[in-house]
mmCIF file of C-alpha atoms in Angstrom:
data_model
loop_
_atom_site.group_PDB
_atom_site.id
_atom_site.type_symbol
_atom_site.label_atom_id
_atom_site.label_comp_id
_atom_site.label_asym_id
_atom_site.label_seq_id
_atom_site.Cartn_x
_atom_site.Cartn_y
_atom_site.Cartn_z
ATOM 1 C CA MET A 1 0.000 0.000 0.000
ATOM 2 C CA PHE A 2 1.016 3.601 -0.515
ATOM 3 C CA ASP A 3 3.366 5.137 2.058
ATOM 4 C CA PRO A 4 2.884 8.939 2.338
ATOM 5 C CA SER A 5 6.344 9.354 3.852
ATOM 6 C CA LEU A 6 7.849 8.120 0.576
ATOM 7 C CA ARG A 7 6.126 10.960 -1.280
ATOM 8 C CA ALA A 8 7.592 13.504 1.138
ATOM 9 C CA GLN A 9 11.040 11.889 0.830
ATOM 10 C CA THR A 10 10.853 11.950 -2.957
ATOM 11 C CA ILE A 11 9.863 15.612 -3.015
ATOM 12 C CA ALA A 12 12.627 16.467 -0.525
ATOM 13 C CA LEU A 13 15.222 14.647 -2.639
ATOM 14 C CA TRP A 14 14.123 16.439 -5.791
ATOM 15 C CA ARG A 15 14.271 19.793 -3.990
ATOM 16 C CA GLU A 16 17.727 18.998 -2.615
ATOM 17 C CA HIS A 17 19.239 17.830 -5.890
ATOM 18 C CA ASN A 18 17.337 20.185 -8.208
ATOM 19 C CA PRO A 19 16.738 23.367 -6.193
ATOM 20 C CA ALA A 20 15.727 25.335 -9.294
ATOM 21 C CA LEU A 21 12.990 22.826 -10.099
ATOM 22 C CA ASN A 22 9.476 23.691 -8.925
ATOM 23 C CA THR A 23 8.360 20.512 -7.170
ATOM 24 C CA SER A 24 5.119 21.948 -5.776
ATOM 25 C CA PRO A 25 2.957 20.288 -8.483
ATOM 26 C CA MET A 26 4.126 16.908 -7.187
ATOM 27 C CA GLU A 27 2.189 17.475 -3.970
ATOM 28 C CA ILE A 28 -1.166 17.829 -5.743
ATOM 29 C CA VAL A 29 -0.540 15.249 -8.450
ATOM 30 C CA ALA A 30 0.660 12.694 -5.899
ATOM 31 C CA GLN A 31 -2.528 13.186 -3.865
ATOM 32 C CA ILE A 32 -4.692 12.717 -6.964
ATOM 33 C CA LYS A 33 -2.853 9.520 -7.881
ATOM 34 C CA HIS A 34 -3.109 8.278 -4.304
ATOM 35 C CA ILE A 35 -6.865 8.933 -4.205
ATOM 36 C CA SER A 36 -7.274 7.151 -7.539
ATOM 37 C CA SER A 37 -5.430 4.094 -6.254
ATOM 38 C CA LEU A 38 -7.522 4.059 -3.055
ATOM 39 C CA LEU A 39 -10.721 4.144 -5.110
ATOM 40 C CA GLU A 40 -9.446 1.186 -7.130
ATOM 41 C CA VAL A 41 -8.576 -0.751 -3.971
ATOM 42 C CA ALA A 42 -12.059 -0.062 -2.577
ATOM 43 C CA VAL A 43 -13.787 -1.658 -5.576
ATOM 44 C CA GLU A 44 -11.415 -4.598 -6.082
ATOM 45 C CA PRO A 45 -13.697 -6.937 -4.081
ATOM 46 C CA VAL A 46 -16.694 -5.814 -6.162
ATOM 47 C CA TYR A 47 -15.005 -6.797 -9.410
ATOM 48 C CA ALA A 48 -13.234 -9.926 -8.149
ATOM 49 C CA GLU A 49 -16.171 -12.144 -9.168
ATOM 50 C CA ALA A 50 -17.967 -9.782 -11.572
ATOM 51 C CA VAL A 51 -18.445 -10.517 -15.270
ATOM 52 C CA LEU A 52 -17.441 -6.924 -16.058
ATOM 53 C CA THR A 53 -14.342 -4.872 -15.317
ATOM 54 C CA ALA A 54 -14.481 -1.399 -13.795
ATOM 55 C CA ALA A 55 -13.540 0.107 -17.179
ATOM 56 C CA GLU A 56 -16.363 -1.780 -18.882
ATOM 57 C CA VAL A 57 -18.893 -0.642 -16.292
ATOM 58 C CA GLU A 58 -17.767 2.946 -16.803
ATOM 59 C CA LEU A 59 -18.684 2.582 -20.484
ATOM 60 C CA LEU A 60 -21.945 0.754 -19.892
ATOM 61 C CA VAL A 61 -23.464 2.884 -17.126
ATOM 62 C CA PRO A 62 -24.309 5.811 -19.458
ATOM 63 C CA LEU A 63 -26.078 3.353 -21.764
ATOM 64 C CA ARG A 64 -28.177 1.801 -18.987
ATOM 65 C CA TYR A 65 -30.894 4.442 -18.890
ATOM 66 C CA ALA A 66 -30.146 6.230 -22.153
ATOM 67 C CA ASP A 67 -33.245 7.121 -24.156
ATOM 68 C CA GLU A 68 -31.540 6.023 -27.344
ATOM 69 C CA ALA A 69 -28.422 4.281 -28.577
ATOM 70 C CA VAL A 70 -25.264 6.391 -28.903
ATOM 71 C CA THR A 71 -22.201 6.284 -31.109
ATOM 72 C CA ALA A 72 -18.824 5.193 -29.803
ATOM 73 C CA ILE A 73 -17.509 8.685 -30.524
ATOM 74 C CA ARG A 74 -20.228 10.265 -28.388
ATOM 75 C CA LEU A 75 -19.551 7.780 -25.600
ATOM 76 C CA ALA A 76 -15.836 8.648 -25.695
ATOM 77 C CA GLU A 77 -16.687 12.354 -25.537
ATOM 78 C CA LEU A 78 -19.125 11.885 -22.641
ATOM 79 C CA LEU A 79 -16.566 9.978 -20.604
ATOM 80 C CA GLY A 80 -13.453 11.889 -21.649
ATOM 81 C CA MET A 81 -11.865 8.685 -22.930
ATOM 82 C CA SER A 82 -9.856 7.963 -26.050
ATOM 83 C CA ARG A 83 -11.812 6.769 -29.073
ATOM 84 C CA ALA A 84 -9.386 3.896 -29.563
ATOM 85 C CA GLY A 85 -9.816 2.704 -25.976
ATOM 86 C CA VAL A 86 -13.596 2.944 -26.215
ATOM 87 C CA SER A 87 -13.641 1.060 -29.527
ATOM 88 C CA LYS A 88 -11.456 -1.730 -28.162
ATOM 89 C CA THR A 89 -13.566 -2.113 -25.015
ATOM 90 C CA LEU A 90 -16.819 -2.023 -26.998
ATOM 91 C CA ALA A 91 -15.542 -4.724 -29.371
ATOM 92 C CA ASN A 92 -14.818 -6.964 -26.387
ATOM 93 C CA LEU A 93 -18.238 -6.221 -24.861
ATOM 94 C CA GLU A 94 -19.950 -6.986 -28.168
ATOM 95 C CA ARG A 95 -18.143 -10.343 -28.458
ATOM 96 C CA ARG A 96 -19.443 -11.208 -24.985
ATOM 97 C CA GLY A 97 -23.008 -10.161 -25.790
ATOM 98 C CA MET A 98 -23.115 -7.161 -23.438
ATOM 99 C CA ILE A 99 -23.918 -4.620 -26.157
ATOM 100 C CA SER A 100 -25.366 -4.535 -29.642
ATOM 101 C CA ARG A 101 -24.298 -2.396 -32.556
ATOM 102 C CA THR A 102 -26.579 -1.265 -35.348
ATOM 103 C CA THR A 103 -25.776 0.889 -38.331
ATOM 104 C CA ASN A 104 -26.422 4.552 -37.650
ATOM 105 C CA PRO A 105 -29.140 5.652 -40.120
ATOM 106 C CA ALA A 106 -27.893 9.251 -39.897
ATOM 107 C CA ASP A 107 -24.307 8.258 -40.745
ATOM 108 C CA ARG A 108 -23.797 4.787 -42.169
ATOM 109 C CA ARG A 109 -20.070 4.976 -41.343
ATOM 110 C CA SER A 110 -20.812 4.743 -37.621
ATOM 111 C CA ALA A 111 -22.712 2.367 -35.397
ATOM 112 C CA LEU A 112 -25.201 2.971 -32.624
ATOM 113 C CA ILE A 113 -24.360 1.235 -29.369
ATOM 114 C CA ALA A 114 -27.072 -0.137 -27.070
ATOM 115 C CA LEU A 115 -26.964 -2.277 -23.967
ATOM 116 C CA SER A 116 -28.169 -5.861 -24.406
ATOM 117 C CA ASP A 117 -30.290 -7.620 -21.788
ATOM 118 C CA ALA A 118 -27.146 -9.383 -20.547
ATOM 119 C CA GLY A 119 -25.362 -6.032 -20.329
ATOM 120 C CA MET A 120 -28.249 -4.499 -18.383
ATOM 121 C CA SER A 121 -28.253 -7.396 -15.953
ATOM 122 C CA ALA A 122 -24.487 -7.178 -15.454
ATOM 123 C CA VAL A 123 -24.584 -3.401 -14.869
ATOM 124 C CA ASP A 124 -27.540 -3.747 -12.506
ATOM 125 C CA ASP A 125 -25.569 -6.329 -10.535
ATOM 126 C CA VAL A 126 -22.204 -4.611 -10.209
ATOM 127 C CA PHE A 127 -22.746 -0.845 -10.376
ATOM 128 C CA PRO A 128 -24.807 -0.522 -7.162
ATOM 129 C CA ARG A 129 -22.119 -2.506 -5.333
ATOM 130 C CA GLU A 130 -19.425 -0.176 -6.708
ATOM 131 C CA LEU A 131 -21.404 2.837 -5.486
ATOM 132 C CA GLU A 132 -21.786 1.217 -2.053
ATOM 133 C CA ALA A 133 -18.022 0.645 -1.845
ATOM 134 C CA HIS A 134 -17.361 4.268 -2.753
ATOM 135 C CA ALA A 135 -19.987 5.479 -0.266
ATOM 136 C CA ARG A 136 -18.350 3.485 2.545
ATOM 137 C CA LEU A 137 -14.954 4.897 1.618
ATOM 138 C CA LEU A 138 -16.192 8.495 1.478
ATOM 139 C CA ALA A 139 -18.423 8.322 4.563
ATOM 140 C CA GLY A 140 -15.565 9.599 6.695
ATOM 141 C CA LEU A 141 -15.761 13.002 5.025
ATOM 142 C CA GLY A 142 -18.871 13.841 7.003
ATOM 143 C CA GLN A 143 -19.608 17.566 6.971
ATOM 144 C CA ASP A 144 -16.491 18.254 4.879
ATOM 145 C CA ARG A 145 -18.019 16.471 1.882
ATOM 146 C CA ASN A 146 -19.302 19.644 0.208
ATOM 147 C CA LYS A 147 -15.990 21.467 0.772
ATOM 148 C CA VAL A 148 -14.068 18.585 -0.771
ATOM 149 C CA LEU A 149 -16.490 18.408 -3.685
ATOM 150 C CA ALA A 150 -16.161 22.162 -4.288
ATOM 151 C CA ALA A 151 -12.359 21.950 -4.160
ATOM 152 C CA LEU A 152 -12.341 19.050 -6.627
ATOM 153 C CA ALA A 153 -14.716 20.890 -8.970
ATOM 154 C CA HIS A 154 -12.464 23.947 -8.768
ATOM 155 C CA LEU A 155 -9.401 21.820 -9.535
ATOM 156 C CA ALA A 156 -11.126 20.178 -12.516
ATOM 157 C CA ALA A 157 -12.266 23.556 -13.879
ATOM 158 C CA THR A 158 -8.771 24.995 -13.439
ATOM 159 C CA LEU A 159 -7.152 22.083 -15.260
ATOM 160 C CA GLU A 160 -9.709 22.234 -18.080
ATOM 161 C CA SER A 161 -9.124 25.964 -18.417
ATOM 162 C CA GLN A 162 -5.346 25.498 -18.518
ATOM 163 C CA LEU A 163 -5.754 22.840 -21.190
ATOM 164 C CA ASN A 164 -8.257 25.022 -23.072
ATOM 165 C CA LEU A 165 -10.893 22.308 -22.995
ATOM 166 C CA SER A 166 -14.407 23.350 -23.807
ATOM 167 C CA GLU A 167 -17.297 22.380 -21.548
ATOM 168 C CA GLY A 168 -18.903 20.259 -24.275
ATOM 169 C CA ARG A 169 -15.712 18.400 -25.156
#
């Protein structure tokens, strides 16, 4: 598991050996990476026996209650994922019968993606358990929850602004 003292030691070593280097970003980035790894650890038991991976569920959840099928490109945009990664994951899900693809009548070069009955069942099984795991992990925030959420939203907006990303992506 992650040892916070190692992060501090690493930053101190970089400061010592490269005093001109601004190491302050390491503090924020290291925290983000640490939080990400803790979230993954929290859901490992959920996915240990599941028929879907966490990455697959992330793709399928938006399809679960969608009014209509969506294109892979739109799914990638919604989730901020690469088109290639989405296409590869969707191909695997299609082979396993979790989704269906139909030709897009508006653009015959693309396909519309919809969740199959098996995909719906799998999402309905695993996603609530993932949310429960996250809720247990975050319960300790208590009254600070809204402050943390606001700080994270501010960080995301700042990063998007620095990268010149539009809201609609």
